[in-house]
Short mmCIF file of C-alpha atoms and ligand atoms in Angstrom, two decimals:
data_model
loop_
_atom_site.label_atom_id
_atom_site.label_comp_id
_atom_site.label_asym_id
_atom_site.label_seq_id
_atom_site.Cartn_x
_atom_site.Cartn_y
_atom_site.Cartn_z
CA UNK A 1 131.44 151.63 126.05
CA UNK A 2 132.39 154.82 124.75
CA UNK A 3 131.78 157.12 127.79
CA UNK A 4 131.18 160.87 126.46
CA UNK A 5 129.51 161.87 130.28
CA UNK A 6 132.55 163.73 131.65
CA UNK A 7 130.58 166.66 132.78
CA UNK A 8 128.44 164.75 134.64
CA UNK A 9 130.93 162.68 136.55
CA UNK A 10 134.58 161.59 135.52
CA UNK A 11 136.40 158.15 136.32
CA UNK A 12 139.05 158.48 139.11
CA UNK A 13 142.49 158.18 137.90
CA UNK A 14 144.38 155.67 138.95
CA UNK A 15 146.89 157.51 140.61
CA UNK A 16 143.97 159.33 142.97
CA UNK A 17 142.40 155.85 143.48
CA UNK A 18 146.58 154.70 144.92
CA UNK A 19 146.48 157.50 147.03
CA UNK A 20 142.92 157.45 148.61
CA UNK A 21 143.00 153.34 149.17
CA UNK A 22 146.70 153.51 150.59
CA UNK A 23 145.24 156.24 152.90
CA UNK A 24 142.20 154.40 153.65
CA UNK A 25 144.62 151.29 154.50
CA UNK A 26 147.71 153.08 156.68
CA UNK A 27 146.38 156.63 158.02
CA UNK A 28 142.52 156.50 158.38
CA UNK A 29 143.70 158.74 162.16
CA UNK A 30 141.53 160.95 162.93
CA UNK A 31 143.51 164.51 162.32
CA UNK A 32 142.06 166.39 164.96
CA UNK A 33 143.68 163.98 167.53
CA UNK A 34 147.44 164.68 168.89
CA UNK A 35 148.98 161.32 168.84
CA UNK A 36 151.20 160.63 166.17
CA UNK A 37 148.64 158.23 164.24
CA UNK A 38 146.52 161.52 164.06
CA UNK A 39 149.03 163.92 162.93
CA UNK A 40 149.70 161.88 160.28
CA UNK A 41 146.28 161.98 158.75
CA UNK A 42 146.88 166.18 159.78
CA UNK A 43 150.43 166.42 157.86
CA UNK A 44 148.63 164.54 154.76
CA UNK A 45 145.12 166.89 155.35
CA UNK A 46 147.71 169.98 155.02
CA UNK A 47 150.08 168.78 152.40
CA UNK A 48 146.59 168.56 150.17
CA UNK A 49 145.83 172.17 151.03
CA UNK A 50 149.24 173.39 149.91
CA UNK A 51 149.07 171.25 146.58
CA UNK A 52 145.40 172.85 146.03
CA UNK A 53 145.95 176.16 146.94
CA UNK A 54 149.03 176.22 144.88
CA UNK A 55 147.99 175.19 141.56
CA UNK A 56 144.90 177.66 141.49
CA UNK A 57 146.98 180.65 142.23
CA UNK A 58 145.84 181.25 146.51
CA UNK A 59 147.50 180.48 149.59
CA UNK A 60 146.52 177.32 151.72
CA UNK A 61 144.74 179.55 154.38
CA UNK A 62 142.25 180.30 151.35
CA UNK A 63 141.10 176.87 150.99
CA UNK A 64 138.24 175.17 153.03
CA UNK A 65 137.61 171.50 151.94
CA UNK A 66 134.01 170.70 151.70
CA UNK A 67 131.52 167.74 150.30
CA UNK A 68 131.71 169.17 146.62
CA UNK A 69 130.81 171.68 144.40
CA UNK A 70 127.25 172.61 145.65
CA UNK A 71 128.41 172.84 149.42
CA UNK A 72 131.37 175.15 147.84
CA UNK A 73 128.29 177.12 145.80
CA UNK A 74 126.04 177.37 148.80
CA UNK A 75 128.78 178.89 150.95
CA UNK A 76 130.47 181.00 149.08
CA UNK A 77 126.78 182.69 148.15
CA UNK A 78 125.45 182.90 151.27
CA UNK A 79 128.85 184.41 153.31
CA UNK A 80 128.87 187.07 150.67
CA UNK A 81 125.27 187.81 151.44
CA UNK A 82 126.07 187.46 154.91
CA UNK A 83 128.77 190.41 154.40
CA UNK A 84 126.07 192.51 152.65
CA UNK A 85 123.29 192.39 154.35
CA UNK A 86 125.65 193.58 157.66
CA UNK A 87 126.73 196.82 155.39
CA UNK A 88 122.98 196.72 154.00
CA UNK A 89 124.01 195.69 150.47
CA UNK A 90 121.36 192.91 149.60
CA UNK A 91 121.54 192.73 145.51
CA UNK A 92 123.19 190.00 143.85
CA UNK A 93 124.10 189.36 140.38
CA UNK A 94 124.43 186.93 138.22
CA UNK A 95 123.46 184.76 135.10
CA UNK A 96 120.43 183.01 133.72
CA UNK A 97 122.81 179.87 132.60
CA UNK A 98 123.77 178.71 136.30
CA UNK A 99 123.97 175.97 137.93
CA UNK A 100 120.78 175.21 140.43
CA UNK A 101 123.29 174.58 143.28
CA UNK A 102 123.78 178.66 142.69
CA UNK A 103 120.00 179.21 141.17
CA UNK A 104 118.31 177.71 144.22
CA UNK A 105 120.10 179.57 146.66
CA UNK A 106 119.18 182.94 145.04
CA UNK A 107 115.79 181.93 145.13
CA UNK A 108 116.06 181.15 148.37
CA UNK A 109 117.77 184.32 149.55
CA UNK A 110 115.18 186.55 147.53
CA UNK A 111 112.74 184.85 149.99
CA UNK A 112 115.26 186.25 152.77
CA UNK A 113 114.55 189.66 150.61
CA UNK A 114 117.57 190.14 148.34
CA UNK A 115 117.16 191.33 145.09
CA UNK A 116 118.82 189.53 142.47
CA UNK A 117 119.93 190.54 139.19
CA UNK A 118 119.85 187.17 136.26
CA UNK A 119 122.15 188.52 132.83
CA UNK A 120 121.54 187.69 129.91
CA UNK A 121 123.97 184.54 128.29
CA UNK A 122 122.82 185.48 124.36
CA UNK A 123 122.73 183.76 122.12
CA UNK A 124 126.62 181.99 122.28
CA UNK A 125 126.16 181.56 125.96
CA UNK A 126 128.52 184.36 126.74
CA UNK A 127 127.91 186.97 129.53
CA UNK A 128 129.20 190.47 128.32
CA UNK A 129 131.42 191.98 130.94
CA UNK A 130 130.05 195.20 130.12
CA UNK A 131 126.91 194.75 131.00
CA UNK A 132 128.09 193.02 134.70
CA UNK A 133 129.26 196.96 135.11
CA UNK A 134 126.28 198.25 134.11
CA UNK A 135 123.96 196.26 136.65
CA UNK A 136 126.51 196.69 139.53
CA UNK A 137 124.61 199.22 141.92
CA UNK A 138 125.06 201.06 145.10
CA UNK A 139 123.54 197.63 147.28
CA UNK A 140 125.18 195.27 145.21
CA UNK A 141 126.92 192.71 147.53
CA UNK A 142 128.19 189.90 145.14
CA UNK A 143 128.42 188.82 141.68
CA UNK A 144 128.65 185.02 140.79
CA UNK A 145 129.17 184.10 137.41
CA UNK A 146 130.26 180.29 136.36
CA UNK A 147 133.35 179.97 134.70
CA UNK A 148 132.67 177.37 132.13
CA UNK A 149 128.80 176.00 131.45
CA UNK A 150 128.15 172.27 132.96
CA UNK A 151 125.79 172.23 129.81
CA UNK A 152 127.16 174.34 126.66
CA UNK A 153 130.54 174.30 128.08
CA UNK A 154 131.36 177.99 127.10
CA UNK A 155 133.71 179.96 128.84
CA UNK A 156 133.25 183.22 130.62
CA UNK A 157 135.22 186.05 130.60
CA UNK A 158 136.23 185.86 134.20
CA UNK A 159 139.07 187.88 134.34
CA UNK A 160 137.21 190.88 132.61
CA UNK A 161 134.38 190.64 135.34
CA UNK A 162 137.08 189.97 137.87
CA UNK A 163 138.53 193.20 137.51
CA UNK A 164 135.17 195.11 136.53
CA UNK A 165 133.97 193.47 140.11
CA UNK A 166 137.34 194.95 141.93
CA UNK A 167 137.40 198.40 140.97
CA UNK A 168 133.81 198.46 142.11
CA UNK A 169 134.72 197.30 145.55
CA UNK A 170 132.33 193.92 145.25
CA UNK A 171 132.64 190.68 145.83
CA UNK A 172 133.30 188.26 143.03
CA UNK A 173 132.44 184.50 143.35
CA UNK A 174 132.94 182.06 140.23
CA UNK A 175 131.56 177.86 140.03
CA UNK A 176 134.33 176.76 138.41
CA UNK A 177 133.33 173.10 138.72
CA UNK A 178 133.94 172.23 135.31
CA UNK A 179 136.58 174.63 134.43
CA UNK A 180 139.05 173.65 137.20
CA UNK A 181 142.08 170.52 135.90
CA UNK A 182 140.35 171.42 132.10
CA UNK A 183 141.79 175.17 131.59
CA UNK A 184 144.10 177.15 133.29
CA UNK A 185 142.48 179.07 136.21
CA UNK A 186 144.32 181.86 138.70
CA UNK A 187 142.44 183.23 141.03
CA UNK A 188 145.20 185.86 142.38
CA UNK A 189 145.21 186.98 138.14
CA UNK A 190 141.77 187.05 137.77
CA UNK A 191 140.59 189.10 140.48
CA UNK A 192 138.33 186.00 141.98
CA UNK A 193 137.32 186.19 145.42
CA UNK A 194 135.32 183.27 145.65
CA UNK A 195 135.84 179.80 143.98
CA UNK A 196 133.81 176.75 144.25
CA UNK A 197 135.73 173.60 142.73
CA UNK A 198 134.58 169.96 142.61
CA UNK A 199 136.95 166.51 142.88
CA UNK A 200 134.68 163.99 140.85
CA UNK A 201 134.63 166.33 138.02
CA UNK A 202 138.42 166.14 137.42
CA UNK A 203 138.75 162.33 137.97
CA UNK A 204 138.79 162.58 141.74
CA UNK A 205 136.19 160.84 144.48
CA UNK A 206 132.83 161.84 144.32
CA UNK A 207 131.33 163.80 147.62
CA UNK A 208 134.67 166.24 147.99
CA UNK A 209 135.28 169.34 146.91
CA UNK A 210 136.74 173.09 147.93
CA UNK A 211 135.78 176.46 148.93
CA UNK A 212 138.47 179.05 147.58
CA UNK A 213 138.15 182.39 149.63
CA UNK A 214 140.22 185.05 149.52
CA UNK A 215 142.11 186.17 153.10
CA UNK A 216 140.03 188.40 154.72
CA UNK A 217 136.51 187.45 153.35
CA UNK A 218 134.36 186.30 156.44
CA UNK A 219 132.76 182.72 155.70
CA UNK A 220 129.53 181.74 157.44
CA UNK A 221 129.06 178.06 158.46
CA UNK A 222 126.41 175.89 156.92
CA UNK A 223 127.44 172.93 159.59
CA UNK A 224 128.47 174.43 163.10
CA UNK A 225 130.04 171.62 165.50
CA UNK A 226 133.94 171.39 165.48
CA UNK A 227 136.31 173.40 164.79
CA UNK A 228 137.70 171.60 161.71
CA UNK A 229 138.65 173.94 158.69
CA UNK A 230 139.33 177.17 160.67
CA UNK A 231 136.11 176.44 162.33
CA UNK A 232 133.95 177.16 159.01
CA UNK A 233 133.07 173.94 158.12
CA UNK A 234 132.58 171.13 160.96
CA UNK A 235 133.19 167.38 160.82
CA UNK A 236 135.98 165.41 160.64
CA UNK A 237 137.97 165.81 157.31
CA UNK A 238 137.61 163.08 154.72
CA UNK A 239 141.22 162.90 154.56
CA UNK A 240 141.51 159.72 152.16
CA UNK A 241 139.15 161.96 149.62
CA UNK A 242 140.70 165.22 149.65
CA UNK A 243 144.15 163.72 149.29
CA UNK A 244 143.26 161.76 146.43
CA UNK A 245 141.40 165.20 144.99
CA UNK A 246 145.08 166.98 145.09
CA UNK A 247 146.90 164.05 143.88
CA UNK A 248 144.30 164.49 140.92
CA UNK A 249 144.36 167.85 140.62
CA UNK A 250 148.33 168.19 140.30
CA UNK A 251 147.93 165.22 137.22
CA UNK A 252 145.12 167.47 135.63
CA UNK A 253 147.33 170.73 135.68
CA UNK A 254 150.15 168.82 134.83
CA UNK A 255 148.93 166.97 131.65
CA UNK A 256 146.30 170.15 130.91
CA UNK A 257 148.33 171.47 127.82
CA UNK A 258 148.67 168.28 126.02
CA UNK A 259 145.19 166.42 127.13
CA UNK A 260 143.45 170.05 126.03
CA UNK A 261 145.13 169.67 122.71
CA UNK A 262 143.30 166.61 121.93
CA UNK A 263 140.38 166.89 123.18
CA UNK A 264 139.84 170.36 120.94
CA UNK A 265 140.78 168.41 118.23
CA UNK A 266 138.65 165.50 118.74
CA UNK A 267 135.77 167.93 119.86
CA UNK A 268 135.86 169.91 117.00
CA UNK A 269 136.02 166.50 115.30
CA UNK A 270 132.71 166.07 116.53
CA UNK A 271 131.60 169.14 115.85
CA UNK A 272 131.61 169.45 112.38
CA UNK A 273 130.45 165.69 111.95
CA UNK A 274 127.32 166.37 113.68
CA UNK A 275 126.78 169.77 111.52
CA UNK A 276 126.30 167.40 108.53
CA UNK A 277 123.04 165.98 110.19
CA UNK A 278 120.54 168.58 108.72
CA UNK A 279 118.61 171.25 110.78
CA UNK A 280 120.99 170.84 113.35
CA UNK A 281 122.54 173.59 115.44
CA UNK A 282 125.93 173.32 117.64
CA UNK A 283 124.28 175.29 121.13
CA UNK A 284 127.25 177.69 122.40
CA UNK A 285 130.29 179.72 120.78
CA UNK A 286 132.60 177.15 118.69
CA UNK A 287 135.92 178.69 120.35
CA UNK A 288 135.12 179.76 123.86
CA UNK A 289 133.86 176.55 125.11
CA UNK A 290 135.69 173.67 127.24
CA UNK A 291 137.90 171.11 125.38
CA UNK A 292 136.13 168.65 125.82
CA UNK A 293 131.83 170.30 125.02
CA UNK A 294 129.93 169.23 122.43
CA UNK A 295 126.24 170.21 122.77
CA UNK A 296 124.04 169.95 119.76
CA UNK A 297 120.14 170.35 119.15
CA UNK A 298 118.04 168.21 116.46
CA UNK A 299 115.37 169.78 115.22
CA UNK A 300 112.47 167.17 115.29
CA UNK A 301 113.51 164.98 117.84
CA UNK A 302 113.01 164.03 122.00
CA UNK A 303 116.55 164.15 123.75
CA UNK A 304 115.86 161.57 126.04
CA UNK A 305 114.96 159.45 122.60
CA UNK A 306 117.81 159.90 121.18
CA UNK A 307 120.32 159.10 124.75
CA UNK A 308 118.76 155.49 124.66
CA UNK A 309 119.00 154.44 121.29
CA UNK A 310 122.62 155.46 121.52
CA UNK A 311 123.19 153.76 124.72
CA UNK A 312 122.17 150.81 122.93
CA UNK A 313 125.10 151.54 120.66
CA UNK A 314 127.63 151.91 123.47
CA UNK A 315 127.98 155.27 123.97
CA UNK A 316 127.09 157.05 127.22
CA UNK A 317 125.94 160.75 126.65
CA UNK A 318 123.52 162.86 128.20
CA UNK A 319 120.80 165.84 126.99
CA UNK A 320 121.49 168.32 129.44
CA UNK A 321 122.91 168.25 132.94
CA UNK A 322 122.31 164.51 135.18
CA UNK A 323 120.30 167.03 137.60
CA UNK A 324 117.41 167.64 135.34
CA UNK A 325 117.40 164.33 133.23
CA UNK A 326 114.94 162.94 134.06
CA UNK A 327 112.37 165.96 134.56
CA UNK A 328 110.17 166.64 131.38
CA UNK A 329 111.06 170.22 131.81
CA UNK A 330 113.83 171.26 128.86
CA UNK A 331 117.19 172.74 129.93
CA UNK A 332 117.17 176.21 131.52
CA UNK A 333 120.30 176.58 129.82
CA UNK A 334 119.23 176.01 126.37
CA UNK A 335 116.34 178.52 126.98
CA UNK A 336 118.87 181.33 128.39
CA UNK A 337 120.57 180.89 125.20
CA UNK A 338 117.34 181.47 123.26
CA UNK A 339 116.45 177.87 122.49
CA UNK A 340 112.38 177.52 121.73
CA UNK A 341 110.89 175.03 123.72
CA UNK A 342 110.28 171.93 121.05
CA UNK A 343 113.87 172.72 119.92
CA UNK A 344 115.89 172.68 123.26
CA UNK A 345 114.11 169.62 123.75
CA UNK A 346 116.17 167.60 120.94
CA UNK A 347 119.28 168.80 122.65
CA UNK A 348 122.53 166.17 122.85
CA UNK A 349 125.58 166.94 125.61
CA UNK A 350 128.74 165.09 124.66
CA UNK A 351 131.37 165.43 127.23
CA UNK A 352 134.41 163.35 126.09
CA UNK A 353 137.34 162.31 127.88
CA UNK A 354 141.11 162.72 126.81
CA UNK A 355 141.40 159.05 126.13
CA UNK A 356 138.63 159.07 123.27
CA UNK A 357 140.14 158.17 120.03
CA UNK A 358 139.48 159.37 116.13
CA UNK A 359 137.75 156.34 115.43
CA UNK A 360 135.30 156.51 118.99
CA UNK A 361 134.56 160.38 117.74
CA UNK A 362 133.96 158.94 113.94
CA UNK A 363 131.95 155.93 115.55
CA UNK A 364 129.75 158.69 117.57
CA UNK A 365 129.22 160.92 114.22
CA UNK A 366 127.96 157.43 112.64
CA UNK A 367 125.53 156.97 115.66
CA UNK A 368 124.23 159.98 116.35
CA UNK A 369 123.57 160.83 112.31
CA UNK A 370 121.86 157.23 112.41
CA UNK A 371 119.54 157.66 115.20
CA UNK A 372 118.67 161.35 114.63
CA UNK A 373 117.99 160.11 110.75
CA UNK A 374 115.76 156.62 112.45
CA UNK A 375 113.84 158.96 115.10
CA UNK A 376 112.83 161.40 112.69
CA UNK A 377 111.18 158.88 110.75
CA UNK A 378 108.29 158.56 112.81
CA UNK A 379 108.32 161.91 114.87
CA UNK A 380 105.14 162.95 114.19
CA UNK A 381 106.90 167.10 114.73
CA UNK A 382 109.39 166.10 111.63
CA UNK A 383 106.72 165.11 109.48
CA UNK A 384 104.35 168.11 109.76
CA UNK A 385 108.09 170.56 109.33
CA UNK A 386 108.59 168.37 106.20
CA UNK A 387 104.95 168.78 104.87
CA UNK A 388 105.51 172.60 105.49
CA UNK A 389 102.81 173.12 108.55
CA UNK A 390 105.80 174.38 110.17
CA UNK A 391 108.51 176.58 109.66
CA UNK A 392 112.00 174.43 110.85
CA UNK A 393 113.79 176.90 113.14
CA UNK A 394 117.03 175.22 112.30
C1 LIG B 1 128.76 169.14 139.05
C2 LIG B 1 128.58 170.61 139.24
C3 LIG B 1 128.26 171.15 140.49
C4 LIG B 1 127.97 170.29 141.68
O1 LIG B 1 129.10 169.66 142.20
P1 LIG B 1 128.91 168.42 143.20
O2 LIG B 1 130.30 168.12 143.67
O3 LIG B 1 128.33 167.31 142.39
O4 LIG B 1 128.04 168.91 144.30
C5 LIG B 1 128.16 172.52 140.61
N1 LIG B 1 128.39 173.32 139.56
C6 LIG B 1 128.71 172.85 138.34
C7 LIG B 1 128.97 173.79 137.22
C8 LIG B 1 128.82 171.48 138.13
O5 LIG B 1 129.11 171.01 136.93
#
C-alpha cells in the first residue's frame, strides 16, 4: 500500500514506538507519587517538556501536555477569551480555512456573545497580514490563524501576523498541527503566544498532544481535578505517550532539512503529473504549501468516487480532511478558497510521507489519470460539459 494519508494520521516511528513500550514496560509510576518508582515516571514527564519546549523556541514552563491537537485548540481559544471578556474585549479573529476543532469553538463562544471576525483565505489559501491589521479593533481579544492548512497545506505568514498581533497588544494563537516536525517553527521569533501541536501527526501516538503558552498568559481549565500540569489540565499524565511524542519530535526536527527536501521534490513530482489530467486545478499556492500537500480538484467527478477506485489500486488518499469524509457536505476549505460547489466536490488530498519513492509518485500519476479518465466516462456532469450545456470552470 502506498499510504499518501499523512495529514490525517502518520505511522509512529520506530524509535517513539521503543520509547513508549519500554516506558509502558519499566516506569508506568504514577508521577504525582513521591516514591522513587514515581519520580521516575516525573524525571521522564519533565525531560519530555524540556525536549518540547526546546525545539519550538519556549521554555518548559510554557508547555502543558494535553490529549491532542483539538484539546490544545479548545484551550488556547477559550483562555484568551477568558482574558478578554475580564478586560471586556470579546472579538476574535480569524480565518474561514480552519480547522472545526477552532471553528466550533467560535461558534460556540458567539453563542456566549463574542463577535468573531472569519478572513478571507483567496484564492491561494493565503491570509494577507494586512488585512489581520485592518480587522484588529479596540475589543479585539485574540487572533488565531493556522499555520499550515490540514487540507491545501499552504502556509501562513505567521511571523508577519505575529508581529502585526504584538504591536497591537493582542493575543496571538496559531494550530500548528500540521506544521510542527514538517517546517521550522519558533514561537519566541514569531511573536506566537499560543500554539496548539499534535503527536500522531508527526509519527507520534495518537490521543497526545501540547498546549504552547507564553509565561504570563492565564490558561483556563477545561478538566478541573488535580493539580497535574501547573494545575491547568487535570489527570494523571500519559507519560509513556508524551515521551514517545518528544522522542518523535527531536527525530522530526532533526531529519526536517533533508526529509523536506524530498518530499518537495516528490510533491512537486506529483504536482505537475496530475496537471496533465485535463480540467484539473492544483487547490492552494504551488510554493507556500507543506512538503509533503498535494490537493487537486477534477472537474466532473465525486471525490469519494475517485478515493475507492484508488484504494483498490493500493494507494490510501483522502478528499478533504478524515473529519468531514464521510458527510455529503464539500470541504469548507475548498469553498473559502473560492471552489463552486460541483467542483470542490471532485477534490483529491495527497499527503505523502518521506519514505515515498519516484516510482510510488509515478505509480499515483498513473492511477489517479486512470480513474479520473474511467469515472468521467459515465459521469453524467462530464458528459453534459462535453456536449457544451455547461461551461467547464476548469
Ligand atoms: C489533526 C488536526 C487537529 C486535531 O488534532 P487531534 O490530535 O487529532 O485532536 C487540529 N488541527 C489541525 C490543523 C489538524 O490537522
Amino acid at each position: 500500500m502506498i499510504y499518501a494519508d499523512n495529514a490525517a494520521t502518520t505511522k509512529m516511528s520506530s524509535a517513539a514506538i521503543q520509547t513508549m513500550t519500554s516506558l509502558l514496560n519499566e516506569t508506568w509510576g504514577n508521577p504525582s507519587s513521591l516514591y522513587l518508582h514515581g519520580q521516575k515516571a516525573k524525571e521522564v514527564l519533565e525531560k519530555a517538556r524540556e525536549d518540547v519546549a526546546s525545539l519550538i523556541g519556549a521554555s518548559p514552563r510554557e508547555i502543558i501536555f494535553t490529549s491532542g491537537g483539538s484539546e490544545a485548540d479548545n484551550q488556547a481559544i477559550r483562555s484568551a477569551a477568558t482574558i478578554g471578556k475580564k478586560n471586556g474585549k470579546t472579538h476574535i479573529i480569524s480565518s474561514a480555512f480552519e480547522h472545526h476543532a477552532v471553528l466550533h469553538t467560535l461558534e460556540a463562544l458567539k453563542k456566549e456573545g463574542f463577535e468573531v471576525t472569519l478572513l478571507n483565505v483567496h484564492e491561494n489559501g493565503l491570509v494577507v497580514p494586512a488585512e489581520v491589521e485592518a480587522a484588529i479593533r479596540e475589543d479585539t481579544c485574540l487572533v488565531t490563524i493556522m499555520y499550515a492548512n490540514n487540507e491545501i497545506g499552504t502556509i501562513q505568514p505567521i511571523r508577519e501576523i505575529g508581529e502585526i498581533c504584538r504591536r497591537k497588544g493582542v493575543l496571538f494563537h496559531t494550530d500548528a498541527v500540521q506544521a510542527i516536525g514538517h517546517v521550522p517553527v519558533n514561537v519566541e521569533e514569531e511573536c506566537i503566544d499560543l500554539l496548539s501541536a499534535s503527536a500522531h501527526k508527526f509519527h507520534g501516538p495518537k490521543g497526545v498532544g501540547f498546549l504552547y503558552a507564553k509565561k504570563g498568559i492565564r490558561l483556563t481549565n477545561l478538566i478541573e481535578g488535580g493539580a497535574q500540569e501547573r494545575g491547568k489540565r487535570a489527570g494523571t499524565e500519559n507519560v509513556p505517550g508524551i515521551a514517545a511524542m518528544a522522542t518523535a519530535l527531536k527525530e522530526a526536527v532533526a531529519e526536517m532539512g533533508q526529509n523536506a527536501a524530498h518530499l518537495t521534490k516528490m510533491r512537486d513530482r506529483l504536482i505537475a503529473g496530475l496537471s496533465e489530467i485535463p480540467h484539473s486545478a492544483l487547490n492552494g499556492d504551488p510554493v507556500r504549501r507543506l512538503p509533503g500537500n498535494v490537493n487537486f480538484c477534477f472537474e466532473g467527478i465525486e471525490g469519494e468516487s475517485l478515493l475507492l477506485l484508488l484504494d483498490d489500486k493500493g494507494i490510501a488518499a483522502s478528499s478533504g480532511s478524515a473529519c468531514t469524509s464521510g458527510s455529503l457536505d464539500p470541504s469548507h476549505v475548498l469553498l473559502a478558497i473560492g471552489r463552486v460547489h460541483d467542483v470542490a466536490h471532485g477534490s483529491l488530498r495527497l499527503s505523502i510521507g518521506e519514505d515515498i519513492t519516484e516510482q510510488e509518485a509515478d505509480y499515483i500519476i498513473r492511477s489517479v489519470s486512470e480513474v479520473v479518465e474511467y469515472l468521467r466516462g459515465f459521469s453524467p456532469v462530464w458528459r453534459d460539459l462535453m456536449a457544451g450545456k455547461k461551461p467547464f470552470i476548469l
